[in-house]
Short mmCIF file of C-alpha atoms in Angstrom, two decimals:
data_model
loop_
_atom_site.label_atom_id
_atom_site.label_comp_id
_atom_site.label_asym_id
_atom_site.label_seq_id
_atom_site.Cartn_x
_atom_site.Cartn_y
_atom_site.Cartn_z
CA MET A 996 20.25 -92.88 44.85
CA LYS A 997 17.17 -92.50 42.72
CA LYS A 998 15.62 -89.09 42.52
CA GLY A 999 11.87 -89.13 42.32
CA TRP A 1000 11.53 -87.08 39.18
CA ILE A 1001 14.00 -89.06 37.01
CA PHE A 1002 12.43 -90.63 33.96
CA SER A 1003 13.28 -94.30 33.77
CA GLY A 1004 12.57 -94.58 30.09
CA LEU A 1005 11.76 -91.97 27.44
CA ALA A 1006 11.29 -88.34 28.40
CA SER A 1007 9.62 -85.81 26.15
CA VAL A 1008 11.74 -82.72 25.69
CA LEU A 1009 10.45 -79.66 23.90
CA ILE A 1010 12.80 -77.51 21.91
CA ALA A 1011 11.77 -73.98 22.79
CA ALA A 1012 11.45 -72.52 19.30
CA GLY A 1013 8.12 -72.26 17.59
CA ALA A 1014 6.40 -71.32 14.35
CA GLY A 1015 3.26 -69.36 15.04
CA GLY A 1016 3.00 -71.03 18.43
CA ALA A 1017 4.22 -74.40 17.14
CA ALA A 1018 7.06 -76.33 18.67
CA TRP A 1019 8.93 -79.55 18.32
CA TYR A 1020 8.20 -82.40 20.69
CA VAL A 1021 11.16 -84.74 20.29
CA MET A 1022 11.23 -88.08 22.09
CA ASP A 1023 14.71 -89.00 23.23
CA ARG A 1024 16.25 -91.03 25.97
CA VAL A 1025 17.34 -89.04 28.97
CA PRO A 1026 20.16 -90.69 30.94
CA ALA A 1027 19.70 -91.48 34.60
CA GLU A 1028 22.13 -88.65 35.39
CA LEU A 1029 19.48 -86.21 34.28
CA ASP A 1030 18.00 -86.30 37.48
CA ALA A 1031 10.44 -43.25 21.27
CA LYS A 1032 14.23 -43.47 21.38
CA PRO A 1033 15.79 -46.60 20.08
CA LEU A 1034 16.13 -49.09 22.89
CA LEU A 1035 18.93 -50.98 21.20
CA ALA A 1036 21.15 -47.96 20.68
CA VAL A 1037 23.34 -47.47 23.74
CA PRO A 1038 26.80 -46.24 22.75
CA VAL A 1039 29.60 -48.55 23.79
CA GLY A 1040 31.21 -45.97 26.00
CA GLN A 1041 27.99 -45.12 27.85
CA LYS A 1042 27.48 -46.73 31.27
CA THR A 1043 24.15 -48.41 31.84
CA ALA A 1044 22.10 -48.64 35.01
CA VAL A 1045 23.17 -52.26 35.40
CA ALA A 1046 26.86 -51.67 34.74
CA ALA A 1047 27.11 -48.59 36.93
CA GLN A 1048 26.67 -50.52 40.14
CA SER A 1049 29.39 -48.57 41.89
CA ALA A 1050 26.90 -45.66 42.10
CA LYS A 1051 24.04 -47.69 43.52
CA PRO A 1052 22.84 -51.28 43.42
CA ALA A 1053 20.72 -52.11 40.40
CA THR A 1054 17.09 -52.88 41.14
CA LEU A 1055 15.26 -55.78 39.47
CA LYS A 1056 13.48 -53.24 37.28
CA ASP A 1057 16.87 -51.76 36.24
CA VAL A 1058 18.19 -55.18 35.30
CA ILE A 1059 15.10 -56.05 33.31
CA ALA A 1060 14.96 -52.73 31.47
CA GLU A 1061 18.63 -52.72 30.50
CA THR A 1062 18.65 -56.38 29.48
CA GLN A 1063 15.52 -56.11 27.33
CA LYS A 1064 17.19 -53.43 25.18
CA ARG A 1065 19.72 -56.03 24.01
CA VAL A 1066 17.39 -58.98 23.43
CA VAL A 1067 15.98 -59.56 19.96
CA MET A 1068 13.45 -61.75 18.23
CA ILE A 1069 14.84 -63.74 15.27
CA GLU A 1070 12.38 -64.36 12.49
CA LEU A 1071 12.53 -66.90 9.68
CA GLU A 1072 9.88 -67.58 7.11
CA ASP A 1073 8.11 -70.23 9.15
CA SER A 1074 9.57 -69.99 12.65
CA LEU A 1075 10.94 -67.62 15.27
CA GLY A 1076 13.28 -67.60 18.23
CA SER A 1077 15.28 -65.23 20.37
CA GLY A 1078 18.80 -63.95 20.68
CA PHE A 1079 20.94 -61.39 22.47
CA LEU A 1080 23.70 -58.95 21.56
CA TYR A 1081 27.03 -60.07 23.02
CA ASN A 1082 29.70 -57.82 21.42
CA ASP A 1083 30.09 -54.42 19.80
CA LYS A 1084 30.35 -55.95 16.32
CA GLY A 1085 26.58 -56.40 16.14
CA ASP A 1086 26.82 -60.12 16.86
CA VAL A 1087 23.82 -61.89 18.37
CA ILE A 1088 24.03 -65.30 20.08
CA THR A 1089 21.16 -67.73 19.58
CA ASN A 1090 20.52 -71.46 19.27
CA ALA A 1091 21.55 -73.29 16.14
CA HIS A 1092 18.08 -74.89 15.86
CA VAL A 1093 16.56 -71.36 15.69
CA VAL A 1094 18.42 -70.55 12.44
CA GLU A 1095 18.55 -74.10 11.14
CA GLY A 1096 18.95 -74.20 7.36
CA ALA A 1097 19.10 -70.40 7.06
CA ARG A 1098 21.87 -67.96 6.26
CA LYS A 1099 19.78 -64.76 6.15
CA VAL A 1100 17.33 -63.88 8.91
CA LYS A 1101 15.29 -60.94 10.12
CA VAL A 1102 16.04 -59.54 13.57
CA LYS A 1103 13.41 -57.51 15.45
CA THR A 1104 14.75 -55.24 18.18
CA ALA A 1105 13.06 -54.09 21.37
CA ASP A 1106 12.07 -50.81 19.69
CA ALA A 1107 10.39 -52.72 16.79
CA ARG A 1108 13.07 -52.14 14.16
CA ILE A 1109 13.37 -55.04 11.74
CA LEU A 1110 16.97 -55.51 10.65
CA ASP A 1111 18.84 -57.87 8.35
CA GLY A 1112 21.03 -60.50 9.97
CA GLU A 1113 23.45 -63.07 8.57
CA VAL A 1114 24.40 -66.35 10.25
CA ILE A 1115 28.18 -66.32 10.60
CA GLY A 1116 28.61 -69.49 12.60
CA ALA A 1117 26.50 -72.43 13.74
CA GLY A 1118 27.12 -75.73 15.45
CA THR A 1119 26.06 -79.14 14.21
CA GLU A 1120 26.25 -80.91 17.56
CA THR A 1121 26.41 -77.92 19.89
CA ASP A 1122 23.17 -75.98 19.71
CA VAL A 1123 24.58 -72.47 19.39
CA ALA A 1124 24.87 -69.97 16.50
CA VAL A 1125 25.90 -66.39 15.93
CA VAL A 1126 24.01 -63.92 13.73
CA ARG A 1127 25.73 -60.70 12.63
CA VAL A 1128 23.50 -57.61 12.39
CA PRO A 1129 25.44 -54.70 10.75
CA GLU A 1130 23.03 -52.05 12.03
CA LEU A 1131 23.82 -53.02 15.62
CA VAL A 1132 27.57 -52.39 15.31
CA GLY A 1133 28.68 -50.15 18.16
CA THR A 1134 25.69 -50.96 20.38
CA LYS A 1135 26.42 -51.75 24.01
CA PRO A 1136 26.14 -55.55 24.43
CA LEU A 1137 25.23 -57.70 27.39
CA GLU A 1138 28.07 -58.86 29.60
CA LEU A 1139 28.88 -62.59 29.58
CA ALA A 1140 29.59 -64.45 32.81
CA ASP A 1141 33.07 -65.82 33.28
CA LYS A 1142 32.09 -68.37 35.90
CA ALA A 1143 29.35 -70.97 36.25
CA ALA A 1144 26.06 -70.34 37.95
CA GLU A 1145 25.18 -72.20 41.14
CA ILE A 1146 22.04 -73.88 42.42
CA GLY A 1147 19.85 -71.24 44.08
CA ASP A 1148 21.04 -68.31 41.98
CA GLU A 1149 18.14 -66.02 41.10
CA VAL A 1150 17.71 -65.67 37.35
CA LEU A 1151 15.66 -64.03 34.61
CA ALA A 1152 14.78 -65.73 31.32
CA LEU A 1153 14.12 -63.35 28.40
CA GLY A 1154 12.82 -64.00 24.95
CA SER A 1155 9.75 -64.17 22.74
CA PRO A 1156 7.66 -67.13 23.91
CA LEU A 1157 4.78 -67.78 21.54
CA GLY A 1158 5.79 -64.60 19.69
CA LEU A 1159 5.31 -62.38 22.78
CA GLN A 1160 8.44 -60.31 22.32
CA ASN A 1161 10.65 -59.37 25.27
CA THR A 1162 8.81 -61.45 27.84
CA VAL A 1163 10.59 -61.78 31.18
CA THR A 1164 10.13 -64.65 33.61
CA THR A 1165 11.80 -65.17 36.97
CA GLY A 1166 13.13 -68.20 38.79
CA ILE A 1167 16.24 -69.87 40.14
CA VAL A 1168 18.88 -72.27 38.93
CA SER A 1169 17.29 -75.45 40.30
CA GLY A 1170 19.86 -77.95 39.01
CA THR A 1171 23.17 -78.25 37.20
CA GLY A 1172 25.02 -80.81 35.13
CA ARG A 1173 22.00 -81.98 33.12
CA ASP A 1174 22.85 -84.03 29.99
CA PHE A 1175 20.64 -85.28 27.14
CA THR A 1176 20.49 -85.56 23.37
CA ILE A 1177 17.93 -84.18 20.92
CA ASP A 1178 19.25 -85.19 17.49
CA PRO A 1179 21.37 -83.75 16.05
CA TYR A 1180 22.32 -81.76 19.14
CA VAL A 1181 24.12 -82.99 22.26
CA TYR A 1182 23.48 -81.02 25.42
CA ASN A 1183 25.98 -81.29 28.23
CA ASN A 1184 26.17 -79.74 31.69
CA LEU A 1185 23.00 -77.67 31.28
CA TYR A 1186 21.37 -75.57 33.96
CA GLN A 1187 17.94 -76.66 35.02
CA ILE A 1188 15.81 -73.59 35.69
CA SER A 1189 12.47 -72.86 37.28
CA ALA A 1190 11.83 -69.70 35.23
CA PRO A 1191 9.06 -70.62 32.75
CA ILE A 1192 10.11 -70.81 29.10
CA ALA A 1193 8.12 -71.79 26.03
CA PRO A 1194 8.31 -71.98 22.19
CA GLY A 1195 10.04 -68.83 21.00
CA ASN A 1196 12.31 -68.52 24.06
CA SER A 1197 15.09 -70.52 22.39
CA GLY A 1198 18.27 -68.52 22.02
CA GLY A 1199 17.24 -65.92 24.58
CA PRO A 1200 19.51 -65.15 27.54
CA LEU A 1201 19.35 -66.45 31.07
CA VAL A 1202 20.73 -63.64 33.16
CA ASP A 1203 21.70 -63.05 36.77
CA ALA A 1204 18.72 -61.27 38.34
CA LYS A 1205 21.04 -58.99 40.37
CA THR A 1206 23.58 -57.96 37.75
CA GLY A 1207 22.14 -58.69 34.29
CA THR A 1208 25.18 -60.81 33.41
CA VAL A 1209 24.40 -63.56 30.89
CA LEU A 1210 24.66 -66.98 32.51
CA GLY A 1211 23.23 -69.14 29.71
CA ILE A 1212 21.24 -69.62 26.51
CA ASN A 1213 17.68 -70.83 27.01
CA SER A 1214 17.32 -73.96 24.93
CA ALA A 1215 14.74 -76.59 25.98
CA VAL A 1216 11.84 -77.37 28.30
CA MET A 1217 10.27 -80.64 29.39
CA SER A 1218 6.95 -80.82 27.56
CA GLU A 1219 5.28 -82.67 30.39
CA GLN A 1220 6.64 -80.31 33.06
CA ASN A 1221 6.53 -76.84 31.49
CA SER A 1222 8.03 -75.33 34.63
CA ILE A 1223 11.30 -77.19 34.12
CA GLY A 1224 13.51 -75.51 31.52
CA PHE A 1225 17.11 -75.95 30.50
CA SER A 1226 19.75 -73.34 29.69
CA MET A 1227 23.15 -73.87 28.08
CA PRO A 1228 25.95 -72.31 30.19
CA ILE A 1229 27.56 -69.43 28.36
CA THR A 1230 30.95 -70.42 29.78
CA GLY A 1231 30.81 -73.62 27.71
CA VAL A 1232 30.29 -71.90 24.35
CA ARG A 1233 31.99 -68.56 24.75
CA GLU A 1234 35.23 -69.61 23.09
CA THR A 1235 33.31 -71.04 20.12
CA VAL A 1236 31.18 -67.92 19.49
CA GLU A 1237 34.17 -65.63 19.84
CA LYS A 1238 35.99 -67.69 17.20
CA TRP A 1239 33.07 -67.26 14.81
CA SER A 1240 33.01 -63.52 15.42
CA LYS A 1241 36.71 -63.23 14.65
CA ASN A 1242 36.43 -65.45 11.54
CA PRO A 1243 32.87 -65.04 10.27
CA GLY A 1244 31.54 -67.50 7.73
CA THR A 1245 34.38 -70.02 8.01
CA ASP A 1246 32.37 -72.54 10.02
CA LEU A 1247 29.00 -72.88 8.35
CA PRO A 1248 28.32 -76.58 7.79
CA GLU A 1249 24.97 -77.77 6.60
CA ILE A 1250 22.79 -78.28 9.66
CA ALA A 1251 21.01 -81.60 9.58
CA SER A 1252 17.23 -81.33 9.48
CA ASN A 1253 15.54 -82.59 12.61
CA ASP A 1254 13.33 -85.36 11.22
CA GLY A 1255 11.25 -86.33 14.21
CA GLY A 1256 8.46 -88.00 12.23
CA ASP A 1257 5.39 -88.58 14.39
CA ASP A 1258 7.26 -87.22 17.41
CA VAL A 1259 7.14 -83.70 16.00
CA ASP A 1260 4.06 -81.85 17.28
CA ALA A 1261 2.78 -78.41 18.20
CA TRP A 1262 1.68 -77.02 21.49
CA THR A 1263 -2.07 -77.29 21.87
CA ILE A 1264 -4.09 -74.16 22.56
CA ALA A 1265 -4.69 -75.54 26.09
CA GLU A 1266 -0.94 -75.72 26.74
CA GLU A 1267 -0.45 -72.24 25.32
CA ALA A 1268 -3.30 -70.94 27.50
CA GLU A 1269 -1.76 -72.45 30.63
CA TYR A 1270 1.60 -70.94 29.78
CA VAL A 1271 0.14 -67.45 29.24
CA VAL A 1272 -1.79 -67.48 32.55
CA ALA A 1273 1.31 -68.69 34.42
CA ALA A 1274 3.44 -66.05 32.70
CA TYR A 1275 0.82 -63.39 33.61
CA TYR A 1276 1.28 -64.18 37.30
CA ASP A 1277 5.04 -64.40 36.90
CA SER A 1278 5.03 -60.86 35.49
CA LEU A 1279 2.87 -59.63 38.37
CA SER A 1280 5.25 -61.27 40.87
CA ALA A 1281 8.16 -59.42 39.21
CA LYS A 1282 6.14 -56.16 39.30
CA ASP A 1283 6.32 -56.01 35.52
CA TYR A 1284 2.78 -54.68 35.23
CA VAL A 1285 3.21 -53.59 31.60
CA THR A 1286 3.91 -57.15 30.45
CA ALA A 1287 1.12 -58.54 32.65
CA TYR A 1288 -1.34 -56.01 31.20
CA SER A 1289 -0.31 -57.01 27.67
CA TYR A 1290 -1.57 -60.55 28.27
CA LEU A 1291 -5.14 -59.24 28.64
CA GLY A 1292 -7.49 -59.25 25.66
CA SER A 1293 -8.66 -55.99 24.08
CA SER A 1294 -12.13 -56.12 25.68
CA TRP A 1295 -10.61 -56.53 29.17
CA GLN A 1296 -8.16 -53.72 28.53
CA ALA A 1297 -10.97 -51.49 27.17
CA GLY A 1298 -12.81 -51.82 30.50
CA THR A 1299 -9.71 -51.60 32.73
CA ASP A 1300 -7.35 -48.64 32.60
CA TYR A 1301 -3.69 -49.61 32.91
CA ASN A 1302 -3.14 -47.37 35.95
CA ASP A 1303 -6.15 -48.92 37.73
CA PHE A 1304 -4.82 -52.36 36.82
CA ARG A 1305 -1.39 -51.59 38.21
CA ASP A 1306 -2.71 -49.95 41.37
CA GLY A 1307 -4.74 -53.05 42.13
CA TYR A 1308 -1.49 -55.00 42.62
CA LEU A 1309 0.70 -52.45 44.38
CA ASN A 1310 0.03 -54.10 47.74
CA THR A 1311 0.84 -57.54 46.39
CA GLY A 1312 4.32 -59.02 46.60
CA THR A 1313 5.41 -62.38 45.26
CA ILE A 1314 2.84 -64.73 43.79
CA GLN A 1315 3.43 -68.47 43.87
CA VAL A 1316 1.64 -70.69 41.39
CA ASP A 1317 0.55 -73.82 43.28
CA SER A 1318 -1.34 -75.65 40.50
CA ILE A 1319 -2.74 -75.07 37.05
CA SER A 1320 -5.07 -77.01 34.78
CA SER A 1321 -7.24 -76.32 31.75
CA GLU A 1322 -10.32 -77.50 29.87
CA GLN A 1323 -10.83 -76.69 26.21
CA ASP A 1324 -14.22 -75.88 24.71
CA GLY A 1325 -13.89 -75.16 20.98
CA ASP A 1326 -11.58 -72.24 20.48
CA ARG A 1327 -11.74 -71.15 24.13
CA VAL A 1328 -9.84 -72.61 27.11
CA ALA A 1329 -10.86 -72.33 30.75
CA VAL A 1330 -7.64 -72.19 32.79
CA THR A 1331 -7.97 -72.84 36.52
CA ILE A 1332 -5.06 -71.77 38.65
CA GLU A 1333 -4.37 -71.84 42.39
CA ILE A 1334 -1.95 -69.30 43.76
CA THR A 1335 -0.58 -68.05 47.07
CA ALA A 1336 -0.22 -64.26 47.11
CA GLU A 1337 1.96 -62.26 49.47
CA GLU A 1338 -0.17 -59.27 50.50
CA PHE A 1339 0.82 -56.19 52.46
CA THR A 1340 -1.88 -55.05 54.86
CA ASP A 1341 -2.11 -52.59 57.76
CA ALA A 1342 -1.82 -55.57 60.06
CA GLY A 1343 1.31 -56.85 58.34
CA THR A 1344 2.20 -59.31 55.62
CA VAL A 1345 -0.19 -62.17 54.95
CA TYR A 1346 -0.12 -65.06 52.49
CA THR A 1347 -3.51 -65.68 50.93
CA PRO A 1348 -4.47 -68.68 48.75
CA TYR A 1349 -6.78 -68.07 45.78
CA ARG A 1350 -8.43 -70.19 43.10
CA LEU A 1351 -9.14 -68.41 39.85
CA THR A 1352 -10.50 -69.37 36.45
CA TYR A 1353 -9.69 -67.48 33.25
CA GLN A 1354 -11.21 -67.66 29.78
CA VAL A 1355 -8.35 -67.71 27.25
CA GLY A 1356 -8.20 -67.81 23.46
CA TYR A 1357 -6.73 -66.36 20.30
CA GLU A 1358 -7.02 -62.69 19.40
CA ASN A 1359 -5.15 -61.40 16.34
CA ASP A 1360 -3.09 -64.64 16.24
CA ALA A 1361 -1.94 -64.20 19.83
CA VAL A 1362 -3.14 -66.02 22.94
CA LYS A 1363 -4.92 -63.56 25.26
CA ILE A 1364 -6.78 -63.67 28.56
CA PHE A 1365 -10.35 -62.51 27.97
CA SER A 1366 -11.91 -62.64 31.41
CA GLY A 1367 -11.44 -64.12 34.85
CA LYS A 1368 -12.99 -64.66 38.25
CA GLY A 1369 -11.80 -66.12 41.48
CA LYS A 1370 -12.08 -66.35 45.25
CA LYS A 1371 -10.04 -67.00 48.34
CA ILE A 1372 -9.54 -70.61 49.31
CA SER A 1373 -10.83 -71.02 52.82
#
């Protein structure tokens, strides 16, 4: 039976690793089946809020806070990606395309330390790699799942989209068993996710929103449908990465350069602007007000105290993005978004539709929201 969203011919898939906001658009055939104190310094013996669930269930904020401590940004000379600590040897899992052609990388932790890392294993067909960071030896890692995720599981995607370190987006596993090829990598049995990901997210973890357990490695997103991302199940690569950790440096073949010719392109500022506005609302929906506030430009922040900003959303629950579009005018982009907001009132919970327009552009080499206005949709 044909599913409506299946591409009959060529589908454009975006590898989610970027250089200064850039990304690779690679055209490839998708088969019909594709329907303060240091944050990264928790002693191994110390129980975390997420792990100590016997005491009390972890809240979403607990899961986010504890997971962020173990997520890093991986920096090369002309590109960046994400990764996460998976054992007490200081080993970080990421995508092979993030560290392609490199043996030495820089790793930036959640508390802004920049550490040296060495690639100790990388795949040529499987898009996974391991980076060893000596200064992270003995640090409490994230726990890896020992069983596959299921459709409907609530998940968090963490990483550094467009260089915005430790961004968290929420969603669900919306599909399983997705297969495609982006030369030289072959992707099998991937999770399809609704959590937004973008250039720079590659290599970051997909975690269970209730436990913080790593379910997958965020790897790709459809360029024409930025809300559809793909994550590589951790259960499918766990044996491989553990082998590299036990025998570092023994499996380091030359990784073929991805020569996409005219198919290689960068995200436009309009696409980046749409992503940032969508991520802004995703952060608000997750009650991550600090991240949401960070998307605002300096002039907006100067006129709006963080506490006032946060207080303005305390009576708002989940926010659903219904549509988003943009129009570029020079170096500015007007992003129009329609949302449905869950609002808590004295009369009870109501769901209110809004249409808003934001002015978005670059500030200090980062995409920021400068101003916005909106109204209820009657």
